[in-house]
Amino acid sequence: MDLMETIKGRRSIRKYKPDPVSEEAMRMLIEAVRWSPSWANTQCWEVIIVKDPEIKSELATALPKTNPALSSMTEAPLVIVLCGKKGVAGFKKGEAATVKGDWLMFDTGIAMQTFCLTAHSMGLGTVVVGLFDHKKVEEILGVPQNAEVVAMTPLGYPATEGIAPKRKEPSEFVFYEKYTGR
Ligand SMILES: Cc1cc2nc3c(=O)[nH]c(=O)nc-3n(C[C@H](O)[C@H](O)[C@H](O)COP(=O)(O)O)c2cc1C
């Protein structure tokens, strides 16, 4: 698949077939994450692959009932939980190198996008899930204090195509030479 076609064709998938995801496919997805860029190549990301239906159901209880991705958490054969090691990205000798502090959200965000695009190029569906009780998920999965859960995605073969929500026009977010937005 051509890169632009992959970028534009990827959709958030909230309905999944029960068909399993092969170990080979999972290996390829992890390989894609592995080659994501990161702050000083610190690679703060950590990935938890959840297949156990009981744990998936527990994870689903951390989502508000109004979250449109709720049913996909148990419907998809796998749930991928993206975590980040704290105090690594954006730090030099233990000190934050910029006013932004921890770049964990940024680096795990890139890793998640790499994961989702690769999955799409392989015919697999994903939906980034960010609206949930993070503390609850950390407890369920036994995530230690020095790491945190950032986002999750169900992973499996799409049962629907998904509709592309409208995008802003470049003129609404691209400025030349100086910031001219509002
Ligand atoms: C950081 C982040 C958090 C998101 N959280 C949720 C979520 O909790 N539930 C959900 O159904 N979709 C969630 N989404 C998916 C967005 O709604 C979706 O990407 C957006 O509407 C654009 O649609 P598209 O992915 O099909 O292009 C999230 C996306 C991102 C990037």
PDB file of C-alpha atoms and ligand atoms in Angstrom:
ATOM      1  CA  MET A   1       0.000   0.000   0.000  1.00  0.00           C
ATOM      2  CA  ASP A   2       1.277   3.465  -0.884  1.00  0.00           C
ATOM      3  CA  LEU A   3       2.062   5.565   2.238  1.00  0.00           C
ATOM      4  CA  MET A   4      -0.427   8.374   1.487  1.00  0.00           C
ATOM      5  CA  GLU A   5      -3.106   5.767   0.763  1.00  0.00           C
ATOM      6  CA  THR A   6      -2.364   4.139   4.152  1.00  0.00           C
ATOM      7  CA  ILE A   7      -2.458   7.481   5.982  1.00  0.00           C
ATOM      8  CA  LYS A   8      -5.695   8.630   4.360  1.00  0.00           C
ATOM      9  CA  GLY A   9      -7.364   5.211   4.366  1.00  0.00           C
ATOM     10  CA  ARG A  10      -6.830   4.390   8.049  1.00  0.00           C
ATOM     11  CA  ARG A  11     -10.054   4.771  10.025  1.00  0.00           C
ATOM     12  CA  SER A  12     -10.960   4.287  13.661  1.00  0.00           C
ATOM     13  CA  ILE A  13     -12.575   0.847  13.697  1.00  0.00           C
ATOM     14  CA  ARG A  14     -15.165   0.170  16.388  1.00  0.00           C
ATOM     15  CA  LYS A  15     -16.650  -3.119  15.049  1.00  0.00           C
ATOM     16  CA  TYR A  16     -14.489  -6.251  14.783  1.00  0.00           C
ATOM     17  CA  LYS A  17     -14.680  -9.782  13.428  1.00  0.00           C
ATOM     18  CA  PRO A  18     -13.729 -12.514  15.924  1.00  0.00           C
ATOM     19  CA  ASP A  19     -10.949 -13.828  13.603  1.00  0.00           C
ATOM     20  CA  PRO A  20      -7.628 -14.119  15.448  1.00  0.00           C
ATOM     21  CA  VAL A  21      -4.525 -12.045  14.728  1.00  0.00           C
ATOM     22  CA  SER A  22      -1.540 -14.265  13.912  1.00  0.00           C
ATOM     23  CA  GLU A  23       1.654 -14.174  15.941  1.00  0.00           C
ATOM     24  CA  GLU A  24       3.515 -13.265  12.742  1.00  0.00           C
ATOM     25  CA  ALA A  25       1.258 -10.219  12.249  1.00  0.00           C
ATOM     26  CA  MET A  26       1.772  -9.229  15.900  1.00  0.00           C
ATOM     27  CA  ARG A  27       5.547  -9.554  15.484  1.00  0.00           C
ATOM     28  CA  MET A  28       5.439  -7.229  12.462  1.00  0.00           C
ATOM     29  CA  LEU A  29       3.429  -4.630  14.413  1.00  0.00           C
ATOM     30  CA  ILE A  30       5.885  -4.703  17.294  1.00  0.00           C
ATOM     31  CA  GLU A  31       8.733  -4.340  14.803  1.00  0.00           C
ATOM     32  CA  ALA A  32       7.037  -1.180  13.478  1.00  0.00           C
ATOM     33  CA  VAL A  33       6.802   0.276  16.993  1.00  0.00           C
ATOM     34  CA  ARG A  34      10.435  -0.649  17.575  1.00  0.00           C
ATOM     35  CA  TRP A  35      11.543   1.547  14.678  1.00  0.00           C
ATOM     36  CA  SER A  36       9.526   4.613  15.703  1.00  0.00           C
ATOM     37  CA  PRO A  37      11.512   7.769  16.419  1.00  0.00           C
ATOM     38  CA  SER A  38      11.886   8.870  20.032  1.00  0.00           C
ATOM     39  CA  TRP A  39      13.585  11.514  22.180  1.00  0.00           C
ATOM     40  CA  ALA A  40      17.357  10.776  21.992  1.00  0.00           C
ATOM     41  CA  ASN A  41      16.330   7.260  20.982  1.00  0.00           C
ATOM     42  CA  THR A  42      15.142   6.653  24.558  1.00  0.00           C
ATOM     43  CA  GLN A  43      12.268   4.370  23.376  1.00  0.00           C
ATOM     44  CA  CYS A  44      10.184   4.888  26.501  1.00  0.00           C
ATOM     45  CA  TRP A  45       7.252   2.874  25.110  1.00  0.00           C
ATOM     46  CA  GLU A  46       6.085  -0.412  26.628  1.00  0.00           C
ATOM     47  CA  VAL A  47       3.362  -2.545  25.082  1.00  0.00           C
ATOM     48  CA  ILE A  48       0.974  -4.948  26.831  1.00  0.00           C
ATOM     49  CA  ILE A  49      -0.797  -7.420  24.526  1.00  0.00           C
ATOM     50  CA  VAL A  50      -4.051  -8.634  26.075  1.00  0.00           C
ATOM     51  CA  LYS A  51      -5.795 -11.719  24.668  1.00  0.00           C
ATOM     52  CA  ASP A  52      -7.492 -13.123  27.793  1.00  0.00           C
ATOM     53  CA  PRO A  53     -11.260 -12.399  27.449  1.00  0.00           C
ATOM     54  CA  GLU A  54     -11.556 -11.878  31.234  1.00  0.00           C
ATOM     55  CA  ILE A  55      -8.836  -9.222  31.296  1.00  0.00           C
ATOM     56  CA  LYS A  56     -10.322  -7.554  28.195  1.00  0.00           C
ATOM     57  CA  SER A  57     -13.693  -7.386  29.992  1.00  0.00           C
ATOM     58  CA  GLU A  58     -12.013  -5.898  33.061  1.00  0.00           C
ATOM     59  CA  LEU A  59     -10.306  -3.274  30.881  1.00  0.00           C
ATOM     60  CA  ALA A  60     -13.658  -2.407  29.306  1.00  0.00           C
ATOM     61  CA  THR A  61     -15.020  -1.499  32.770  1.00  0.00           C
ATOM     62  CA  ALA A  62     -12.502   1.380  32.835  1.00  0.00           C
ATOM     63  CA  LEU A  63     -14.243   3.063  29.884  1.00  0.00           C
ATOM     64  CA  PRO A  64     -17.239   5.324  30.451  1.00  0.00           C
ATOM     65  CA  LYS A  65     -20.440   3.769  29.077  1.00  0.00           C
ATOM     66  CA  THR A  66     -20.622   6.654  26.603  1.00  0.00           C
ATOM     67  CA  ASN A  67     -17.265   5.828  24.995  1.00  0.00           C
ATOM     68  CA  PRO A  68     -18.084   4.706  21.418  1.00  0.00           C
ATOM     69  CA  ALA A  69     -15.167   2.252  21.506  1.00  0.00           C
ATOM     70  CA  LEU A  70     -16.583   0.380  24.546  1.00  0.00           C
ATOM     71  CA  SER A  71     -17.925  -2.756  22.801  1.00  0.00           C
ATOM     72  CA  SER A  72     -14.835  -3.074  20.606  1.00  0.00           C
ATOM     73  CA  MET A  73     -12.711  -3.689  23.713  1.00  0.00           C
ATOM     74  CA  THR A  74     -14.285  -7.130  24.169  1.00  0.00           C
ATOM     75  CA  GLU A  75     -15.270  -7.770  20.547  1.00  0.00           C
ATOM     76  CA  ALA A  76     -11.747  -7.556  19.087  1.00  0.00           C
ATOM     77  CA  PRO A  77      -9.498 -10.603  19.604  1.00  0.00           C
ATOM     78  CA  LEU A  78      -6.759  -8.461  21.148  1.00  0.00           C
ATOM     79  CA  VAL A  79      -6.386  -5.246  23.111  1.00  0.00           C
ATOM     80  CA  ILE A  80      -3.051  -3.447  22.933  1.00  0.00           C
ATOM     81  CA  VAL A  81      -2.185  -1.234  25.884  1.00  0.00           C
ATOM     82  CA  LEU A  82       0.495   1.368  25.269  1.00  0.00           C
ATOM     83  CA  CYS A  83       2.476   2.434  28.317  1.00  0.00           C
ATOM     84  CA  GLY A  84       5.433   4.753  28.787  1.00  0.00           C
ATOM     85  CA  LYS A  85       8.381   4.653  31.209  1.00  0.00           C
ATOM     86  CA  LYS A  86       8.342   7.946  33.139  1.00  0.00           C
ATOM     87  CA  GLY A  87      11.296  10.347  33.390  1.00  0.00           C
ATOM     88  CA  VAL A  88      13.130   9.054  30.326  1.00  0.00           C
ATOM     89  CA  ALA A  89      11.994  10.972  27.232  1.00  0.00           C
ATOM     90  CA  GLY A  90      12.982  14.633  27.417  1.00  0.00           C
ATOM     91  CA  PHE A  91      15.395  14.190  30.315  1.00  0.00           C
ATOM     92  CA  LYS A  92      19.152  14.723  30.550  1.00  0.00           C
ATOM     93  CA  LYS A  93      20.931  13.480  33.682  1.00  0.00           C
ATOM     94  CA  GLY A  94      17.575  13.282  35.452  1.00  0.00           C
ATOM     95  CA  GLU A  95      16.653  16.896  34.643  1.00  0.00           C
ATOM     96  CA  ALA A  96      13.921  17.934  32.222  1.00  0.00           C
ATOM     97  CA  ALA A  97      15.675  19.320  29.147  1.00  0.00           C
ATOM     98  CA  THR A  98      12.740  21.504  28.044  1.00  0.00           C
ATOM     99  CA  VAL A  99       9.770  23.307  29.563  1.00  0.00           C
ATOM    100  CA  LYS A 100       7.634  20.438  28.298  1.00  0.00           C
ATOM    101  CA  GLY A 101       8.937  18.094  30.988  1.00  0.00           C
ATOM    102  CA  ASP A 102       8.282  14.441  30.148  1.00  0.00           C
ATOM    103  CA  TRP A 103       7.999  13.756  26.406  1.00  0.00           C
ATOM    104  CA  LEU A 104       6.376  10.390  27.151  1.00  0.00           C
ATOM    105  CA  MET A 105       3.033  11.401  25.650  1.00  0.00           C
ATOM    106  CA  PHE A 106       4.731  12.525  22.458  1.00  0.00           C
ATOM    107  CA  ASP A 107       6.887   9.444  21.958  1.00  0.00           C
ATOM    108  CA  THR A 108       4.139   6.975  22.812  1.00  0.00           C
ATOM    109  CA  GLY A 109       1.836   8.961  20.503  1.00  0.00           C
ATOM    110  CA  ILE A 110       4.231   8.479  17.608  1.00  0.00           C
ATOM    111  CA  ALA A 111       4.563   4.793  18.485  1.00  0.00           C
ATOM    112  CA  MET A 112       0.776   4.418  18.524  1.00  0.00           C
ATOM    113  CA  GLN A 113       0.417   6.085  15.127  1.00  0.00           C
ATOM    114  CA  THR A 114       3.150   3.835  13.696  1.00  0.00           C
ATOM    115  CA  PHE A 115       1.286   0.843  15.136  1.00  0.00           C
ATOM    116  CA  CYS A 116      -2.096   1.946  13.746  1.00  0.00           C
ATOM    117  CA  LEU A 117      -0.781   2.742  10.259  1.00  0.00           C
ATOM    118  CA  THR A 118       1.102  -0.549  10.051  1.00  0.00           C
ATOM    119  CA  ALA A 119      -1.992  -2.418  11.235  1.00  0.00           C
ATOM    120  CA  HIS A 120      -4.085  -0.714   8.559  1.00  0.00           C
ATOM    121  CA  SER A 121      -1.544  -1.574   5.855  1.00  0.00           C
ATOM    122  CA  MET A 122      -1.938  -5.222   6.931  1.00  0.00           C
ATOM    123  CA  GLY A 123      -5.740  -5.117   6.760  1.00  0.00           C
ATOM    124  CA  LEU A 124      -6.125  -4.877  10.545  1.00  0.00           C
ATOM    125  CA  GLY A 125      -8.282  -2.360  12.400  1.00  0.00           C
ATOM    126  CA  THR A 126      -7.486  -0.170  15.399  1.00  0.00           C
ATOM    127  CA  VAL A 127      -9.032   2.708  17.316  1.00  0.00           C
ATOM    128  CA  VAL A 128      -6.971   4.785  19.708  1.00  0.00           C
ATOM    129  CA  VAL A 129      -8.798   4.774  23.048  1.00  0.00           C
ATOM    130  CA  GLY A 130      -7.799   7.594  25.381  1.00  0.00           C
ATOM    131  CA  LEU A 131     -10.967   8.270  27.354  1.00  0.00           C
ATOM    132  CA  PHE A 132     -10.883   5.850  30.297  1.00  0.00           C
ATOM    133  CA  ASP A 133      -9.868   5.576  33.938  1.00  0.00           C
ATOM    134  CA  HIS A 134      -6.098   5.254  33.550  1.00  0.00           C
ATOM    135  CA  LYS A 135      -5.479   4.467  37.238  1.00  0.00           C
ATOM    136  CA  LYS A 136      -7.947   1.583  37.062  1.00  0.00           C
ATOM    137  CA  VAL A 137      -6.237   0.109  33.979  1.00  0.00           C
ATOM    138  CA  GLU A 138      -2.833   0.446  35.665  1.00  0.00           C
ATOM    139  CA  GLU A 139      -4.187  -1.493  38.663  1.00  0.00           C
ATOM    140  CA  ILE A 140      -5.759  -4.217  36.498  1.00  0.00           C
ATOM    141  CA  LEU A 141      -2.518  -4.737  34.563  1.00  0.00           C
ATOM    142  CA  GLY A 142      -0.094  -4.271  37.465  1.00  0.00           C
ATOM    143  CA  VAL A 143       1.715  -1.303  35.921  1.00  0.00           C
ATOM    144  CA  PRO A 144       4.391  -0.047  38.382  1.00  0.00           C
ATOM    145  CA  GLN A 145       4.866   3.558  39.618  1.00  0.00           C
ATOM    146  CA  ASN A 146       7.742   4.246  37.215  1.00  0.00           C
ATOM    147  CA  ALA A 147       5.507   3.703  34.189  1.00  0.00           C
ATOM    148  CA  GLU A 148       2.067   4.833  33.089  1.00  0.00           C
ATOM    149  CA  VAL A 149      -0.690   3.725  30.765  1.00  0.00           C
ATOM    150  CA  VAL A 150      -1.251   6.213  27.940  1.00  0.00           C
ATOM    151  CA  ALA A 151      -3.738   4.699  25.507  1.00  0.00           C
ATOM    152  CA  MET A 152      -5.195   1.411  24.326  1.00  0.00           C
ATOM    153  CA  THR A 153      -6.479   0.025  21.058  1.00  0.00           C
ATOM    154  CA  PRO A 154      -8.505  -3.020  20.181  1.00  0.00           C
ATOM    155  CA  LEU A 155      -6.810  -4.978  17.371  1.00  0.00           C
ATOM    156  CA  GLY A 156      -8.468  -7.280  14.886  1.00  0.00           C
ATOM    157  CA  TYR A 157     -10.033  -7.552  11.453  1.00  0.00           C
ATOM    158  CA  PRO A 158     -12.587  -4.805  10.786  1.00  0.00           C
ATOM    159  CA  ALA A 159     -16.257  -5.789  10.543  1.00  0.00           C
ATOM    160  CA  THR A 160     -17.077  -2.334   9.162  1.00  0.00           C
ATOM    161  CA  GLU A 161     -15.141   0.190   7.131  1.00  0.00           C
ATOM    162  CA  GLY A 162     -15.649   3.257   9.298  1.00  0.00           C
ATOM    163  CA  ILE A 163     -16.598   6.690   8.044  1.00  0.00           C
ATOM    164  CA  ALA A 164     -13.986   9.409   7.573  1.00  0.00           C
ATOM    165  CA  PRO A 165     -14.803  12.431   9.750  1.00  0.00           C
ATOM    166  CA  LYS A 166     -14.270  15.802   8.064  1.00  0.00           C
ATOM    167  CA  ARG A 167     -10.787  17.325   8.279  1.00  0.00           C
ATOM    168  CA  LYS A 168      -9.846  20.996   8.628  1.00  0.00           C
ATOM    169  CA  GLU A 169      -8.603  22.727   5.504  1.00  0.00           C
ATOM    170  CA  PRO A 170      -4.837  23.450   5.449  1.00  0.00           C
ATOM    171  CA  SER A 171      -5.664  27.187   5.431  1.00  0.00           C
ATOM    172  CA  GLU A 172      -7.103  26.729   8.945  1.00  0.00           C
ATOM    173  CA  PHE A 173      -3.891  25.409  10.497  1.00  0.00           C
ATOM    174  CA  VAL A 174      -0.943  26.248   8.238  1.00  0.00           C
ATOM    175  CA  PHE A 175       0.751  29.641   8.655  1.00  0.00           C
ATOM    176  CA  TYR A 176       3.675  31.124   6.785  1.00  0.00           C
ATOM    177  CA  GLU A 177       6.685  32.815   8.380  1.00  0.00           C
ATOM    178  CA  LYS A 178       4.821  33.805  11.608  1.00  0.00           C
ATOM    179  CA  TYR A 179       1.880  32.554  13.633  1.00  0.00           C
ATOM    180  CA  THR A 180      -1.227  34.092  12.142  1.00  0.00           C
ATOM    181  CA  GLY A 181      -3.864  31.959  13.794  1.00  0.00           C
ATOM    182  CA  ARG A 182      -6.292  33.031  16.476  1.00  0.00           C
TER     183      ARG A 182
HETATM  184  C1  LIG B   1      -5.462  10.546  21.577  1.00  0.00           C
HETATM  185  C2  LIG B   1      -6.726   9.957  21.009  1.00  0.00           C
HETATM  186  C3  LIG B   1      -7.710   9.490  21.867  1.00  0.00           C
HETATM  187  C4  LIG B   1      -8.876   8.912  21.355  1.00  0.00           C
HETATM  188  N1  LIG B   1      -9.802   8.378  22.221  1.00  0.00           N
HETATM  189  C5  LIG B   1     -10.888   7.758  21.723  1.00  0.00           C
HETATM  190  C6  LIG B   1     -11.796   7.113  22.596  1.00  0.00           C
HETATM  191  O1  LIG B   1     -11.627   7.087  23.818  1.00  0.00           O
HETATM  192  N2  LIG B   1     -12.883   6.503  22.044  1.00  0.00           N
HETATM  193  C7  LIG B   1     -13.102   6.473  20.692  1.00  0.00           C
HETATM  194  O2  LIG B   1     -14.100   5.879  20.263  1.00  0.00           O
HETATM  195  N3  LIG B   1     -12.249   7.073  19.829  1.00  0.00           N
HETATM  196  C8  LIG B   1     -11.150   7.693  20.307  1.00  0.00           C
HETATM  197  N4  LIG B   1     -10.244   8.279  19.453  1.00  0.00           N
HETATM  198  C9  LIG B   1     -10.447   8.182  17.987  1.00  0.00           C
HETATM  199  C10 LIG B   1     -10.844   9.539  17.370  1.00  0.00           C
HETATM  200  O3  LIG B   1     -12.174   9.824  17.704  1.00  0.00           O
HETATM  201  C11 LIG B   1     -10.638   9.472  15.844  1.00  0.00           C
HETATM  202  O4  LIG B   1      -9.277   9.269  15.571  1.00  0.00           O
HETATM  203  C12 LIG B   1     -11.086  10.763  15.139  1.00  0.00           C
HETATM  204  O5  LIG B   1     -12.458  10.953  15.281  1.00  0.00           O
HETATM  205  C13 LIG B   1     -10.752  10.735  13.644  1.00  0.00           C
HETATM  206  O6  LIG B   1     -11.323   9.600  13.011  1.00  0.00           O
HETATM  207  P1  LIG B   1     -10.413   8.565  12.211  1.00  0.00           P
HETATM  208  O7  LIG B   1      -9.458   7.941  13.220  1.00  0.00           O
HETATM  209  O8  LIG B   1     -11.340   7.525  11.623  1.00  0.00           O
HETATM  210  O9  LIG B   1      -9.678   9.313  11.155  1.00  0.00           O
HETATM  211  C14 LIG B   1      -9.063   8.837  19.946  1.00  0.00           C
HETATM  212  C15 LIG B   1      -8.062   9.307  19.088  1.00  0.00           C
HETATM  213  C16 LIG B   1      -6.900   9.835  19.609  1.00  0.00           C
HETATM  214  C17 LIG B   1      -5.807  10.285  18.652  1.00  0.00           C
END
